[in-house]
mmCIF file of C-alpha atoms in Angstrom:
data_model
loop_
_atom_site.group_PDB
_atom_site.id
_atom_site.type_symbol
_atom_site.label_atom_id
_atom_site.label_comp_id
_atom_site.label_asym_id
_atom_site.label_seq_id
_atom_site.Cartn_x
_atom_site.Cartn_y
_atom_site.Cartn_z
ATOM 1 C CA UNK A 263 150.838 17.401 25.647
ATOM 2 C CA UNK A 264 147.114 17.307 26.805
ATOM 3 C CA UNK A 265 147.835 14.670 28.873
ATOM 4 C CA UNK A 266 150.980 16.684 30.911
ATOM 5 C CA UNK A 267 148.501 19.221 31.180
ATOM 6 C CA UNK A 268 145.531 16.830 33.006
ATOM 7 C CA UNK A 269 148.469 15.530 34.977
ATOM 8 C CA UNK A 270 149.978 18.768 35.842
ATOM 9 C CA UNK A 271 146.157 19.801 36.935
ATOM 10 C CA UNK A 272 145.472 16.034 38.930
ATOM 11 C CA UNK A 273 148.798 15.506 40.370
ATOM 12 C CA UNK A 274 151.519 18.506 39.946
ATOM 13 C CA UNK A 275 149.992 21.041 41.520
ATOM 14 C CA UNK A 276 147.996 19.600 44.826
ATOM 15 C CA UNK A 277 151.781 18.365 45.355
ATOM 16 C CA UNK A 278 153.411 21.843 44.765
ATOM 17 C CA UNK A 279 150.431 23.165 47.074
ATOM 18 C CA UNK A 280 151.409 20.597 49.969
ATOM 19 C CA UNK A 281 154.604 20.906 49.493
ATOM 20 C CA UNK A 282 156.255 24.037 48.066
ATOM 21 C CA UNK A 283 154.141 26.278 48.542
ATOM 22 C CA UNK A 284 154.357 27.541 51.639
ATOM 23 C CA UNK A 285 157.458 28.879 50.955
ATOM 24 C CA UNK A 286 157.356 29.579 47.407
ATOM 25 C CA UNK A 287 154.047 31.362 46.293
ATOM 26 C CA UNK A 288 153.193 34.824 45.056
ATOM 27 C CA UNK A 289 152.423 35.842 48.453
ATOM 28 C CA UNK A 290 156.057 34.293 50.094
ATOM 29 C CA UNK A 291 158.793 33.938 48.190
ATOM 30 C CA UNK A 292 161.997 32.186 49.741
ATOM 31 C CA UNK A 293 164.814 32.518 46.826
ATOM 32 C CA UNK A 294 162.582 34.804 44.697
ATOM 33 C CA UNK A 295 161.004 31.408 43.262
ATOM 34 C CA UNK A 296 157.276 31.723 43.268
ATOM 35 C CA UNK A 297 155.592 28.584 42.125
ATOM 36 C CA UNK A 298 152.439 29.793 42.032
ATOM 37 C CA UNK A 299 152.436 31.353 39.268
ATOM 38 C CA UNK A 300 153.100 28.030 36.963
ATOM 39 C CA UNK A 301 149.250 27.205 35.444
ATOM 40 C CA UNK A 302 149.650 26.544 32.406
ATOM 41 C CA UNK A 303 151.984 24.330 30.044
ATOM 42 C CA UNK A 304 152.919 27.832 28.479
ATOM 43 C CA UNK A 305 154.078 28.882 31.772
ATOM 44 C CA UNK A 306 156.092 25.667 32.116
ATOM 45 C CA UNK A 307 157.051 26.013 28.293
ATOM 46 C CA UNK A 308 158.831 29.920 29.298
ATOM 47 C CA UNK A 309 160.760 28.615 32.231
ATOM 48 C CA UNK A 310 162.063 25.325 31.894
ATOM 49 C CA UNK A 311 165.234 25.332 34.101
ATOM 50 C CA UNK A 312 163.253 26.251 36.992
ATOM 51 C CA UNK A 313 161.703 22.714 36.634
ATOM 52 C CA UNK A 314 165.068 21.223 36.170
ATOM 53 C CA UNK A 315 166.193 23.042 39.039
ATOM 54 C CA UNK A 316 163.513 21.666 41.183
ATOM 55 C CA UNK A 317 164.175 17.810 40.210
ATOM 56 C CA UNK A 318 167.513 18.185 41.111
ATOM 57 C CA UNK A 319 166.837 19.496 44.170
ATOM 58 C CA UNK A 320 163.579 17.106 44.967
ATOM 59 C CA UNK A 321 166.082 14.241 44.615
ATOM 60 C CA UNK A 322 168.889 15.160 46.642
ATOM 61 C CA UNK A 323 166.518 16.099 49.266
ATOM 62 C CA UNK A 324 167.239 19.594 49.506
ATOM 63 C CA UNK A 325 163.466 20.554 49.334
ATOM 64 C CA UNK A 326 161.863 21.209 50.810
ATOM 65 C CA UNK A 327 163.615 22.338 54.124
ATOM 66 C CA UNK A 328 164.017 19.238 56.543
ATOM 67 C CA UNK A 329 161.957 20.968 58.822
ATOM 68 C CA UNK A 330 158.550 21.066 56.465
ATOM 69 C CA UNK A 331 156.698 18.546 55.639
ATOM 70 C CA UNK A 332 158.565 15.835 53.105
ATOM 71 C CA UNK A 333 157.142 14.406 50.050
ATOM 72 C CA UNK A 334 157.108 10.054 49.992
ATOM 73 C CA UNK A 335 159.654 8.801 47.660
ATOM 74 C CA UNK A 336 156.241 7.933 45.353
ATOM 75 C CA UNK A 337 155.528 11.780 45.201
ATOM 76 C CA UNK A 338 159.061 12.355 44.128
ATOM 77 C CA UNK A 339 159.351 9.876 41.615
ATOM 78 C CA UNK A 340 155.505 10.951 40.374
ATOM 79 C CA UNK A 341 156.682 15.007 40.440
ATOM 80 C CA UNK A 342 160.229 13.934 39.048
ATOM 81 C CA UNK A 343 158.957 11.888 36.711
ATOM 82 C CA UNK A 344 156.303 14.606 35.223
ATOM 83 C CA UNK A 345 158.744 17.549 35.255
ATOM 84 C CA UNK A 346 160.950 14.427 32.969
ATOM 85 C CA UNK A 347 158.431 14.158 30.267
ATOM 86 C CA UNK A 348 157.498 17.770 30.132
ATOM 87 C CA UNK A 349 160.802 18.832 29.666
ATOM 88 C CA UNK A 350 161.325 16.037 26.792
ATOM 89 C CA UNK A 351 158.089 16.898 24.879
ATOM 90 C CA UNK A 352 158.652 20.580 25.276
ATOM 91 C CA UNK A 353 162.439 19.553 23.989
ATOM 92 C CA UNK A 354 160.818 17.187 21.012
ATOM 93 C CA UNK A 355 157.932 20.572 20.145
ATOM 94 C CA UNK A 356 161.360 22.897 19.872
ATOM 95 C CA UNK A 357 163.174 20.423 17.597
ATOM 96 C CA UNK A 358 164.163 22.771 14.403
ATOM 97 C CA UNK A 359 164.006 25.547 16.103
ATOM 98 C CA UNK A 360 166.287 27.810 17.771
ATOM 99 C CA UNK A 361 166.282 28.697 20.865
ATOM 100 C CA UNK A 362 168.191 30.376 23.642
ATOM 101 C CA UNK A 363 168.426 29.004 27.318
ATOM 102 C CA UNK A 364 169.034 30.901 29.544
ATOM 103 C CA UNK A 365 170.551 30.025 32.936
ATOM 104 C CA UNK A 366 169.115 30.457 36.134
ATOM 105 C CA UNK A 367 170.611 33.825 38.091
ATOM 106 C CA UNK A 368 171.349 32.993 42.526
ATOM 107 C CA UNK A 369 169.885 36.562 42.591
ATOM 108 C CA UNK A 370 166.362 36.023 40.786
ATOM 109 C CA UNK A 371 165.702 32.288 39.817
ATOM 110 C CA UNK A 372 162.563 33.479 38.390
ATOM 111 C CA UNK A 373 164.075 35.695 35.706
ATOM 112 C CA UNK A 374 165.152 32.590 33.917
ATOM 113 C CA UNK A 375 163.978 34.282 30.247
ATOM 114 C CA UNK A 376 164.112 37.971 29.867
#
Protein backbone atom coordinates (compact mmCIF):
# COMPACT_ATOMS: atom_id res chain seq x y z
CA UNK A 1 0.00 0.00 0.00
CA UNK A 2 3.01 2.40 0.65
CA UNK A 3 3.86 2.21 -2.66
CA UNK A 4 0.03 3.41 -4.07
CA UNK A 5 0.54 6.02 -1.70
CA UNK A 6 4.25 7.37 -3.22
CA UNK A 7 2.53 6.86 -6.54
CA UNK A 8 -0.63 8.55 -5.74
CA UNK A 9 1.80 11.54 -4.32
CA UNK A 10 4.45 11.31 -7.71
CA UNK A 11 2.00 10.65 -10.35
CA UNK A 12 -1.94 10.76 -9.31
CA UNK A 13 -2.27 13.91 -8.21
CA UNK A 14 0.02 16.42 -10.54
CA UNK A 15 -2.35 14.53 -13.18
CA UNK A 16 -5.67 15.24 -11.30
CA UNK A 17 -4.16 18.91 -10.86
CA UNK A 18 -3.59 19.25 -14.79
CA UNK A 19 -6.33 17.69 -15.56
CA UNK A 20 -9.43 17.59 -13.33
CA UNK A 21 -9.06 20.03 -11.43
CA UNK A 22 -10.13 22.87 -12.85
CA UNK A 23 -13.39 21.75 -12.80
CA UNK A 24 -13.53 19.56 -9.92
CA UNK A 25 -11.84 21.11 -6.74
CA UNK A 26 -13.12 22.40 -3.43
CA UNK A 27 -13.27 25.76 -4.81
CA UNK A 28 -15.38 24.58 -8.33
CA UNK A 29 -17.29 21.82 -8.36
CA UNK A 30 -18.94 20.65 -11.77
CA UNK A 31 -21.26 17.48 -10.72
CA UNK A 32 -20.68 18.09 -6.97
CA UNK A 33 -17.34 15.93 -7.45
CA UNK A 34 -14.51 17.70 -5.76
CA UNK A 35 -11.25 15.93 -6.24
CA UNK A 36 -9.40 17.86 -4.17
CA UNK A 37 -10.17 16.66 -1.33
CA UNK A 38 -8.64 12.93 -2.07
CA UNK A 39 -4.97 13.04 0.00
CA UNK A 40 -4.75 10.29 1.50
CA UNK A 41 -5.21 6.39 0.81
CA UNK A 42 -7.94 6.69 3.65
CA UNK A 43 -9.66 9.16 1.59
CA UNK A 44 -9.43 6.85 -1.43
CA UNK A 45 -10.21 3.82 1.00
CA UNK A 46 -13.99 5.85 2.00
CA UNK A 47 -14.94 6.48 -1.57
CA UNK A 48 -14.04 3.94 -3.89
CA UNK A 49 -16.73 4.19 -6.65
CA UNK A 50 -15.81 7.65 -7.26
CA UNK A 51 -12.47 6.18 -8.56
CA UNK A 52 -14.29 3.60 -10.52
CA UNK A 53 -16.42 6.18 -11.80
CA UNK A 54 -13.55 8.18 -13.03
CA UNK A 55 -11.78 5.14 -15.00
CA UNK A 56 -14.74 4.56 -16.72
CA UNK A 57 -15.12 7.79 -17.72
CA UNK A 58 -11.13 8.51 -18.42
CA UNK A 59 -11.46 5.66 -20.95
CA UNK A 60 -14.37 6.42 -22.89
CA UNK A 61 -13.14 9.86 -23.14
CA UNK A 62 -15.78 11.57 -21.45
CA UNK A 63 -13.29 13.57 -19.23
CA UNK A 64 -12.45 15.69 -19.19
CA UNK A 65 -14.70 17.96 -21.45
CA UNK A 66 -13.33 17.92 -25.16
CA UNK A 67 -12.80 21.39 -24.81
CA UNK A 68 -9.98 21.18 -21.79
CA UNK A 69 -6.96 20.04 -22.03
CA UNK A 70 -6.75 15.95 -22.72
CA UNK A 71 -4.61 13.57 -20.95
CA UNK A 72 -2.03 11.24 -23.57
CA UNK A 73 -3.23 7.77 -23.78
CA UNK A 74 0.16 7.09 -21.37
CA UNK A 75 -1.51 9.32 -18.62
CA UNK A 76 -4.65 7.32 -18.96
CA UNK A 77 -3.30 4.05 -18.89
CA UNK A 78 -0.76 5.36 -15.84
CA UNK A 79 -4.09 7.05 -13.87
CA UNK A 80 -6.26 3.94 -15.01
CA UNK A 81 -3.91 1.69 -14.16
CA UNK A 82 -3.28 3.18 -10.42
CA UNK A 83 -6.98 3.71 -9.61
CA UNK A 84 -6.81 -0.56 -10.86
CA UNK A 85 -4.48 -1.60 -8.18
CA UNK A 86 -5.83 0.62 -5.50
CA UNK A 87 -9.10 -0.59 -5.85
CA UNK A 88 -7.74 -4.39 -5.83
CA UNK A 89 -5.53 -3.94 -2.70
CA UNK A 90 -8.16 -1.95 -0.93
CA UNK A 91 -10.56 -5.06 -2.21
CA UNK A 92 -7.70 -7.80 -0.99
CA UNK A 93 -7.31 -5.40 2.84
CA UNK A 94 -11.43 -5.84 3.07
CA UNK A 95 -11.33 -9.60 2.37
CA UNK A 96 -13.34 -11.12 5.59
CA UNK A 97 -14.93 -8.34 6.20
CA UNK A 98 -18.18 -6.90 5.54
CA UNK A 99 -18.86 -4.17 3.99
CA UNK A 100 -21.53 -2.07 2.36
CA UNK A 101 -21.11 -0.20 -1.07
CA UNK A 102 -22.83 2.17 -1.66
CA UNK A 103 -23.72 3.53 -5.11
CA UNK A 104 -22.97 6.72 -6.45
CA UNK A 105 -26.26 9.29 -6.31
CA UNK A 106 -26.60 11.78 -10.13
CA UNK A 107 -27.51 14.34 -7.39
CA UNK A 108 -24.25 14.25 -5.08
CA UNK A 109 -21.48 11.85 -6.45
CA UNK A 110 -19.56 12.79 -3.49
CA UNK A 111 -21.94 11.34 -0.91
CA UNK A 112 -20.90 7.93 -2.04
CA UNK A 113 -20.76 6.64 1.97
CA UNK A 114 -23.01 8.26 4.44
Amino acid sequence: MAMLELDFEKTVRPLLKTYCLTCNSTSKQKGELDLERFVSMGDIRRHPLIWKKITEQLEHREMPPADEPQPSVEEIGRLSGWIDRTLGALAASNSGRSAAVRQISKSNPNDSNR
